mmCIF file of C-alpha atoms in Angstrom:
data_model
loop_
_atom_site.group_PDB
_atom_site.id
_atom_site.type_symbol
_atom_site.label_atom_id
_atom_site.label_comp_id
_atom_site.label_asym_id
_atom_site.label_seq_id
_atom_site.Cartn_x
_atom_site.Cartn_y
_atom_site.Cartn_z
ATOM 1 C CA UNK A 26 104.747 114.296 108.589
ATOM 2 C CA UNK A 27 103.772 111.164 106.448
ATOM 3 C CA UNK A 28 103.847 107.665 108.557
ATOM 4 C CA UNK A 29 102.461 104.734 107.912
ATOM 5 C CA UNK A 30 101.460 101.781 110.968
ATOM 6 C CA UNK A 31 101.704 98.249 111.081
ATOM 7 C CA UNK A 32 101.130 96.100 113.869
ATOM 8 C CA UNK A 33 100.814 99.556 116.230
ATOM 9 C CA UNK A 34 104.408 100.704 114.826
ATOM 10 C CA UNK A 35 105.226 103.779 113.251
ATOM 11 C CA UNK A 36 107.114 103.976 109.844
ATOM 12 C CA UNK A 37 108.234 107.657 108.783
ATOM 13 C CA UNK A 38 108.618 107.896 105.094
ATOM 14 C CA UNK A 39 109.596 111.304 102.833
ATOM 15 C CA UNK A 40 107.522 112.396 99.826
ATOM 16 C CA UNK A 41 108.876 114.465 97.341
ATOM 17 C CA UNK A 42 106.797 115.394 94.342
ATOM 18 C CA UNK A 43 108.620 116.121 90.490
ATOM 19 C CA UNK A 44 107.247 117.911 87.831
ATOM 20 C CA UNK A 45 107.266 114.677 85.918
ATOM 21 C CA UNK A 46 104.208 113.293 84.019
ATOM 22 C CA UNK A 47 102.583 111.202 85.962
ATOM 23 C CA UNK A 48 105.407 108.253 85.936
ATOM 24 C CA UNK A 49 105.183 105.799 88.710
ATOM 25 C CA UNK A 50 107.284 107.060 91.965
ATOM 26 C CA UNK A 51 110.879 106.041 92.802
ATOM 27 C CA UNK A 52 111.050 104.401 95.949
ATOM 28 C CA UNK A 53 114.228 104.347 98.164
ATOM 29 C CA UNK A 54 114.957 101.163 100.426
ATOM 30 C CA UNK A 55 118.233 101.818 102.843
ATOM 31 C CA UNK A 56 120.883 99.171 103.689
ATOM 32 C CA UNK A 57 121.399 97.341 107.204
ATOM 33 C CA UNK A 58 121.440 100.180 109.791
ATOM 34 C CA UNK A 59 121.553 103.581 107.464
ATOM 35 C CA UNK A 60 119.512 106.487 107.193
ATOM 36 C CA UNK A 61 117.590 108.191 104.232
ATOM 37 C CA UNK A 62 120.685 110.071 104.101
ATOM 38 C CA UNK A 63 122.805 106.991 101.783
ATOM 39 C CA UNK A 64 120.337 107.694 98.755
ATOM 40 C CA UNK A 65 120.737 112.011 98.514
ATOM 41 C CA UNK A 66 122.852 111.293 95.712
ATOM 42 C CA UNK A 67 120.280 108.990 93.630
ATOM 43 C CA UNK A 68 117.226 111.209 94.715
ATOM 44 C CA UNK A 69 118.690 114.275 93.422
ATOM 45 C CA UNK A 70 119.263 112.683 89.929
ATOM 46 C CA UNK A 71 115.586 111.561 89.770
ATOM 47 C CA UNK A 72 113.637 114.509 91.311
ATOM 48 C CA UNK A 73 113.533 116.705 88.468
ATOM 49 C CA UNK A 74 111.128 113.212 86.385
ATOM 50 C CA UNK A 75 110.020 111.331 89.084
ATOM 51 C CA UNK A 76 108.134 111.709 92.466
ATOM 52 C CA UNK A 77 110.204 110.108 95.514
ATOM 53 C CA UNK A 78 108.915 108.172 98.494
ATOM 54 C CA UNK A 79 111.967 107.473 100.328
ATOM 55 C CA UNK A 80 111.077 105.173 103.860
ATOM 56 C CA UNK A 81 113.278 105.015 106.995
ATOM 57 C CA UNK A 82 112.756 101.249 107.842
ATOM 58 C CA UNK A 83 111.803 99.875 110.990
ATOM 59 C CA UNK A 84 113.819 100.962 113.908
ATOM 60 C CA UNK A 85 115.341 103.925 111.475
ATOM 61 C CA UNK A 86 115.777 107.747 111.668
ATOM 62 C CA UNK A 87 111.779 108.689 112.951
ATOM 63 C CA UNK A 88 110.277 105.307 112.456
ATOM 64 C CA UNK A 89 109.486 103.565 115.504
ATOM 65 C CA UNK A 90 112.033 100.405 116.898
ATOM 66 C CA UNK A 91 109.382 98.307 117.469
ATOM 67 C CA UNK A 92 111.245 96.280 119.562
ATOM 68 C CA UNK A 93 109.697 94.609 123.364
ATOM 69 C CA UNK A 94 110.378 97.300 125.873
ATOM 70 C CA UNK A 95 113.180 94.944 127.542
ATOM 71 C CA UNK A 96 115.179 94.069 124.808
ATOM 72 C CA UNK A 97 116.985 97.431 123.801
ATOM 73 C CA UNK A 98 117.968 97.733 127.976
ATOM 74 C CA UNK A 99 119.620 94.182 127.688
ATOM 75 C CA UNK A 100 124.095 93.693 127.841
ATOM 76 C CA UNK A 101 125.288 94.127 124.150
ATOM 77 C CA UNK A 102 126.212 90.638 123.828
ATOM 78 C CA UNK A 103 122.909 89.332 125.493
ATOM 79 C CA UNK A 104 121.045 91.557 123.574
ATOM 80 C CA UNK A 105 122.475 90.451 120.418
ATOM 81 C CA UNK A 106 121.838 86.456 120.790
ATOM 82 C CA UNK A 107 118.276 87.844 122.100
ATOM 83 C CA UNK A 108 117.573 89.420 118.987
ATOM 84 C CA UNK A 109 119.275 86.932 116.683
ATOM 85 C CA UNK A 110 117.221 83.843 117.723
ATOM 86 C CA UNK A 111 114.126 85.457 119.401
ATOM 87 C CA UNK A 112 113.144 89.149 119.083
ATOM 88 C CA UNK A 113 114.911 90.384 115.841
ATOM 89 C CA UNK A 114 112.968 91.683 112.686
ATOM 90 C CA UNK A 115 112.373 89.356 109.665
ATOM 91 C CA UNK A 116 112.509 90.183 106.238
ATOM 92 C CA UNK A 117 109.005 89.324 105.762
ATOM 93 C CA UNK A 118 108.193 92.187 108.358
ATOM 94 C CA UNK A 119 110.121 94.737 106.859
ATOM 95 C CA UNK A 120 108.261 93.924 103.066
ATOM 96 C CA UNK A 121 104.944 94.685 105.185
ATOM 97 C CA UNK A 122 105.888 97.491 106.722
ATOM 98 C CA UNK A 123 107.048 98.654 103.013
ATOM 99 C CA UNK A 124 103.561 97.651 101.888
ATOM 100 C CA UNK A 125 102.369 99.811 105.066
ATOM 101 C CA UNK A 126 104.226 102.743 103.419
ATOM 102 C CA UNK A 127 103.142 102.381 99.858
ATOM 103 C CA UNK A 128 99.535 101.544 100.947
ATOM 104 C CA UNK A 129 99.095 104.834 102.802
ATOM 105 C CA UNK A 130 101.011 107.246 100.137
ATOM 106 C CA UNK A 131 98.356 105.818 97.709
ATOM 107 C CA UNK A 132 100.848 104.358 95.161
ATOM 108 C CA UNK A 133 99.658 101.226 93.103
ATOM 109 C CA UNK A 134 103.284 100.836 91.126
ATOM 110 C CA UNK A 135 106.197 102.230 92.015
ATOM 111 C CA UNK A 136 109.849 101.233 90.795
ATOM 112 C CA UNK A 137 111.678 100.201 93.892
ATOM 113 C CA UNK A 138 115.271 100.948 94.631
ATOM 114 C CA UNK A 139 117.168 98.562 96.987
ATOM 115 C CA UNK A 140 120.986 98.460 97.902
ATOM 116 C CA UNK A 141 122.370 95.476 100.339
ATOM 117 C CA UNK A 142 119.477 95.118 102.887
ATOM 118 C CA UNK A 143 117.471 97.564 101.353
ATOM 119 C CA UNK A 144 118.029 95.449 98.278
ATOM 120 C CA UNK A 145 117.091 92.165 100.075
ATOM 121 C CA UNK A 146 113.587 94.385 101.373
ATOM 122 C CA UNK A 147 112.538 94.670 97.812
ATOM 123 C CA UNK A 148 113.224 90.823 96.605
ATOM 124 C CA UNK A 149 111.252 90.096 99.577
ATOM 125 C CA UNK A 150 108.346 92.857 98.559
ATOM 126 C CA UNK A 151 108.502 92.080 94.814
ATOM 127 C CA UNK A 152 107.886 88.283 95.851
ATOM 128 C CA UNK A 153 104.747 88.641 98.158
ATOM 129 C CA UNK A 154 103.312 91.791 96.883
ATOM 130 C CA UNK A 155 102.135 93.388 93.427
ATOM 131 C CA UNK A 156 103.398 97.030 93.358
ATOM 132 C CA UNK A 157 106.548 96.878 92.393
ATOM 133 C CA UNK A 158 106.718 98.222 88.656
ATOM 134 C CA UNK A 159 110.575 97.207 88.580
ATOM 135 C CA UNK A 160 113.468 96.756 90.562
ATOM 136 C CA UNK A 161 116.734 97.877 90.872
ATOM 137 C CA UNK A 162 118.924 95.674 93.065
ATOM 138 C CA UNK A 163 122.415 97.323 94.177
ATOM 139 C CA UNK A 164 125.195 94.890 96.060
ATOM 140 C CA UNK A 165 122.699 92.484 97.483
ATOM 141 C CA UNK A 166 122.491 89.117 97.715
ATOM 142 C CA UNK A 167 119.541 86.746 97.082
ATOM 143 C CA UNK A 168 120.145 84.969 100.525
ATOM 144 C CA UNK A 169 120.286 81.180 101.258
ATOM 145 C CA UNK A 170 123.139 78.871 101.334
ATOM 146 C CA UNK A 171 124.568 79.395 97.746
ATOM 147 C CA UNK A 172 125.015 82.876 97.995
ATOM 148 C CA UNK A 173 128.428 83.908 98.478
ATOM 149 C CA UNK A 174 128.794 85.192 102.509
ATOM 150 C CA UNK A 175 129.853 88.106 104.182
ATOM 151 C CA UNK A 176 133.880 87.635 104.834
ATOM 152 C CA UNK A 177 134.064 86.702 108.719
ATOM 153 C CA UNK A 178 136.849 89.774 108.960
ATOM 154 C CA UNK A 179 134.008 92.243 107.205
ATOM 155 C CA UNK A 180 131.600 91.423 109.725
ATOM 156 C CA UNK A 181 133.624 91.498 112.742
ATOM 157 C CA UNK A 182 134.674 94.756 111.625
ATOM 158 C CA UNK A 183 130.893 96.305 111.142
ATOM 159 C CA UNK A 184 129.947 95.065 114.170
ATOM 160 C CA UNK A 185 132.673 95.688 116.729
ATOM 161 C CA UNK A 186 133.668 98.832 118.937
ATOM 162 C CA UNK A 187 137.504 99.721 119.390
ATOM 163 C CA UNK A 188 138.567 99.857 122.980
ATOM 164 C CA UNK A 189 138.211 103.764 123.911
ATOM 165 C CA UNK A 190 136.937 104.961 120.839
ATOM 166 C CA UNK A 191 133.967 107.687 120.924
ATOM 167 C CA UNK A 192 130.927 107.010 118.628
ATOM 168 C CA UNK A 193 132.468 108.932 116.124
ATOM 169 C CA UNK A 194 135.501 106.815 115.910
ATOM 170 C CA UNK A 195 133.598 103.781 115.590
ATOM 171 C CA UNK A 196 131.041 104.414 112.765
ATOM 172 C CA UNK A 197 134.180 105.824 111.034
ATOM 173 C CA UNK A 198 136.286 102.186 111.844
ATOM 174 C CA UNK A 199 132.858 99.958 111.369
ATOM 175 C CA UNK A 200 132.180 101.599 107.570
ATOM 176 C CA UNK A 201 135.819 101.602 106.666
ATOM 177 C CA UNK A 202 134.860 98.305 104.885
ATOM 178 C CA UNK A 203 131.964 99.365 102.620
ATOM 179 C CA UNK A 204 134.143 102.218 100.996
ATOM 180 C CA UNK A 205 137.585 101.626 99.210
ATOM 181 C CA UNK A 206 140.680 103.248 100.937
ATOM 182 C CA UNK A 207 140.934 105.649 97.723
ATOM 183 C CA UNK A 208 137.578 107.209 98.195
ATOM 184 C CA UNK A 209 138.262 107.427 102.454
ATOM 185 C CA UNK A 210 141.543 108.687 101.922
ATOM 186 C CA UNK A 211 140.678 111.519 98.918
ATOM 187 C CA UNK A 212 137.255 112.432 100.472
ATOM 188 C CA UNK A 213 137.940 113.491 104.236
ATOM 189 C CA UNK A 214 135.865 116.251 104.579
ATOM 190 C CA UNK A 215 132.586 114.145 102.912
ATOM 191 C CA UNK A 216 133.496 111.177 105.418
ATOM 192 C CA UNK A 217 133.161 113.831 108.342
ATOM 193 C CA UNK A 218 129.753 114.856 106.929
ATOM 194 C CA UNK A 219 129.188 110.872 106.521
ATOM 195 C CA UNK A 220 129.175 111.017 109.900
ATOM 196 C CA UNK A 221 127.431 113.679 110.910
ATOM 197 C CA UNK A 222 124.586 112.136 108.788
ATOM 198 C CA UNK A 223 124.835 108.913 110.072
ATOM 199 C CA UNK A 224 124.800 110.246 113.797
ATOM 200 C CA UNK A 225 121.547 112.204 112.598
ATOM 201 C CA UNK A 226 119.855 109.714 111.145
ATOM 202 C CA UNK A 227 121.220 105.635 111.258
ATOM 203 C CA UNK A 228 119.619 103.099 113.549
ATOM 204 C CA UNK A 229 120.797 102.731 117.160
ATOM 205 C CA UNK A 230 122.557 99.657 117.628
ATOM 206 C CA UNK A 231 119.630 97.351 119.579
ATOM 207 C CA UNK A 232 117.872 98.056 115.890
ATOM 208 C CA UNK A 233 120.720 97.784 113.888
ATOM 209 C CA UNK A 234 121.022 94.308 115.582
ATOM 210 C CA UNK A 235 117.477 93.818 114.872
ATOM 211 C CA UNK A 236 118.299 94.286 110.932
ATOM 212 C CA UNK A 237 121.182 92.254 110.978
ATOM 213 C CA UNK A 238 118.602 89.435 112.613
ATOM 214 C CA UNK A 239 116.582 89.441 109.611
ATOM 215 C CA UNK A 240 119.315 89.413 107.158
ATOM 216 C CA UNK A 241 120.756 86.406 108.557
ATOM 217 C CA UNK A 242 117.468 84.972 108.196
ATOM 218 C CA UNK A 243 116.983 85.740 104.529
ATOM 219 C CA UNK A 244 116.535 83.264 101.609
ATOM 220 C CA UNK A 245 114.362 84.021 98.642
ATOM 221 C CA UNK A 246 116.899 81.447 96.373
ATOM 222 C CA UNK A 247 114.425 79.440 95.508
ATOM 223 C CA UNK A 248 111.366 81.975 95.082
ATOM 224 C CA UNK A 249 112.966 84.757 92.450
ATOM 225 C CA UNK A 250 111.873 82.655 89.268
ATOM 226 C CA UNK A 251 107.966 84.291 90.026
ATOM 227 C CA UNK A 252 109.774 87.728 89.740
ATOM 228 C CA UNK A 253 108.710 89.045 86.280
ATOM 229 C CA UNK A 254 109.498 92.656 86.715
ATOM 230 C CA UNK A 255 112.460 94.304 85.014
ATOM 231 C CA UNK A 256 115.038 94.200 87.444
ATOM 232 C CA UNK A 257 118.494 96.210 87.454
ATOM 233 C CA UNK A 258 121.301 94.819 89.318
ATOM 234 C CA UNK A 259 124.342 97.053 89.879
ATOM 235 C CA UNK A 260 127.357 96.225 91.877
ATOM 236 C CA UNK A 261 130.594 97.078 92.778
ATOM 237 C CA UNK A 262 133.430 94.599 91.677
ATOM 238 C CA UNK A 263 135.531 95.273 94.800
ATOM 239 C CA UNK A 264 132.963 95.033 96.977
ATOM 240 C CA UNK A 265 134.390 93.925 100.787
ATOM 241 C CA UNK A 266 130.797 93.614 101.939
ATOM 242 C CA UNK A 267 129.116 91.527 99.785
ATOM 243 C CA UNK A 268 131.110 89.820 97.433
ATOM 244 C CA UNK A 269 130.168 90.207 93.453
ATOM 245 C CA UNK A 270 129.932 86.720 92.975
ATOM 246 C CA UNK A 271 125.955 87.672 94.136
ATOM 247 C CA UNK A 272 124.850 89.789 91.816
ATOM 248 C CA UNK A 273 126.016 87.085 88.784
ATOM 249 C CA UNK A 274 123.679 84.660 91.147
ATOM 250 C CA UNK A 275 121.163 86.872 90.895
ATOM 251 C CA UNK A 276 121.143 87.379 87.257
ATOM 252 C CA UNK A 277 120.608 83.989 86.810
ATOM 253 C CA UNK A 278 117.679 83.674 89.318
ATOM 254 C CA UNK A 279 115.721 86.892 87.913
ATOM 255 C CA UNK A 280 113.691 85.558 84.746
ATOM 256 C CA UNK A 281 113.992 89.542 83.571
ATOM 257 C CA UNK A 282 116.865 91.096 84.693
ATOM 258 C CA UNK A 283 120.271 92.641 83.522
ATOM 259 C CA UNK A 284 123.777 93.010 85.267
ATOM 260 C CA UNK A 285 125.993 96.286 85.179
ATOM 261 C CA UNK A 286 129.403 96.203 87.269
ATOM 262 C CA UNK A 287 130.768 99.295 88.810
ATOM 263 C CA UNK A 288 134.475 98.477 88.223
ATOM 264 C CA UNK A 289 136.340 98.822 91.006
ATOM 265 C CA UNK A 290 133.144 99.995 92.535
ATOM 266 C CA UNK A 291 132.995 99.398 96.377
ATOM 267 C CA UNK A 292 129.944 98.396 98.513
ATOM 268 C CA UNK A 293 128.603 101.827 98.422
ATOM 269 C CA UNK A 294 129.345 102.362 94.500
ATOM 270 C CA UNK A 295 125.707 104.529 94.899
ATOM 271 C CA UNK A 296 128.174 107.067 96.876
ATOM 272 C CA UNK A 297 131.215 106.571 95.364
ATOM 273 C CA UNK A 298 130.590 106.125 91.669
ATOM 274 C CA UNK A 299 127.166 108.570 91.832
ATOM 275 C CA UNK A 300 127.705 109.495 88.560
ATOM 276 C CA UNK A 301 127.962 106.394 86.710
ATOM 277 C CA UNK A 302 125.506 104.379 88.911
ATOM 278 C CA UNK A 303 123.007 107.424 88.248
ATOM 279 C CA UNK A 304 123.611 107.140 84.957
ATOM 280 C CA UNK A 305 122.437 103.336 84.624
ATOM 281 C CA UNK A 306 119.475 104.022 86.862
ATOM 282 C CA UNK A 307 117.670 106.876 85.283
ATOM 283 C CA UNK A 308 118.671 104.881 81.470
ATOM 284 C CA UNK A 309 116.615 102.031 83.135
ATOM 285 C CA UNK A 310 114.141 103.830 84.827
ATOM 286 C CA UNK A 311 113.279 106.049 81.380
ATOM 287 C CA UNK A 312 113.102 102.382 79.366
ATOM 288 C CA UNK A 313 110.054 101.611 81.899
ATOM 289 C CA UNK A 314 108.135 104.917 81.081
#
């Protein structure tokens, strides 16, 4: 079982070897709170070309929370303003422990994958570190005071739990925003699985807080110009989590980078619109090699 340390925590990471030619790896950053589970669609289109190192970040799936003992046994609301201005993760941390990862598996380039948080991650990495070969950059945001926010009524919604409702219910009512209604309402039996997954594999919500902690604290705004990789951007035009007006922001930040919208495409476009958002990736991945 592959894990890397840093700072006495353990990060879990997959490894899944192609029969490509010897083409720098894929690597799979998650969003705010998911499991390796939200990229099965991506890592299937790329296994049969390129080796996979897919990570479960800090306080994810097997990776250690990393979190003082205390903290996770704290009231939610407590626990939350705890973590927010004291104990939560940073987005520097997470780019080490993705260094941590890469370090270990041996890989000197790699072309890193990011969506929302996961997305953020690999700004961050791509900024302090030298592995990244390119990036792709799905509905993220660059951070900082001009980016466009998450709407108040989206994050009250990911955050909250319905009076009564069992943990089932509430992942189901706290993702309702990330997917369109369409998709929800035509895909019942893949939302169940969803679920399943999510209950499998997602952070628990002291980590998930953790996450959100760093993402509040993220800016790279005013850093991106030193980003000379080829970078990807893809996102969703109705996205309800982070609003497209980001990825035209980060366009213009990114000295090399190019902008493909999902129409109609919702936060998770990657799920929703596999094929298409597959399609761009492995194009863009295949013009690097």
């Amino acid at each position: 079982m592959p894990q890397a340390t840093r700072d006495g925590v353990s990060i879990y990471y997959e490894r899944d070897d192609s029969d490509g030619d010897g083409t720098a790896p894929v690597v799979f950053v998650q969003g705010l709170g998911f499991g390796r589970w939200m990229w099965r669609w991506q890592r299937e289109a790329v296994a049969d070309h390129y080796d996979v190192i897919a990570p479960d970040n800090r306080g994810t799936g097997r990776s250690d929370v990393g979190l003082p003992p205390l903290v996770p046994r704290l009231p939610g609301m407590l626990r939350g303003l705890v973590l927010l201005k004291l104990a939560g993760y940073s987005m520097d941390g997470l780019a080490a422990d993705l260094e941590a990862v890469l370090d270990d598996a041996g890989i000197y380039n790699a072309h890193i994958v990011g969506a929302s948080m996961g997305g953020m991650i690999a700004q961050r990495y791509a900024v302090e570190y030298t592995r990244a070969k390119s990036l792709t950059l799905c509905c993220t945001s660059h951070g900082g005071p001009d980016a466009a926010p998450v709407p108040e009524e989206t994050q009250a919604h990911m955050f909250e739990t319905p009076d009564g409702a069992s943990e089932r219910e509430t992942i189901r009512h706290r993702m309702r925003p990330a997917f369109t209604e369409r998709f929800t309402n035509r895909n019942p039996h893949l939302m169940d699985q969803i679920i399943e997954w999510r209950l499998e594999q997602d952070a628990g919500d002291p980590a998930r807080e953790a996450q959100g902690a760093a993402v509040q604290g993220f800016d790279v705004s005013d850093r991106l110009g030193r980003v000379r990789v080829p970078t990807l951007i893809l996102h969703g035009t109705d996205d309800r989590v982070v609003p497209v007006e980001n990825a035209r922001l980060l366009e213009e930040k990114l000295p090399n980078s190019r902008l493909d919208l999902i129409e109609g495409g919702s936060h998770l476009c990657f799920i929703e619109d596999d094929d298409l958002v597959n399609e761009y990736l492995l194009a863009f991945l295949d013009e690097q090699d």
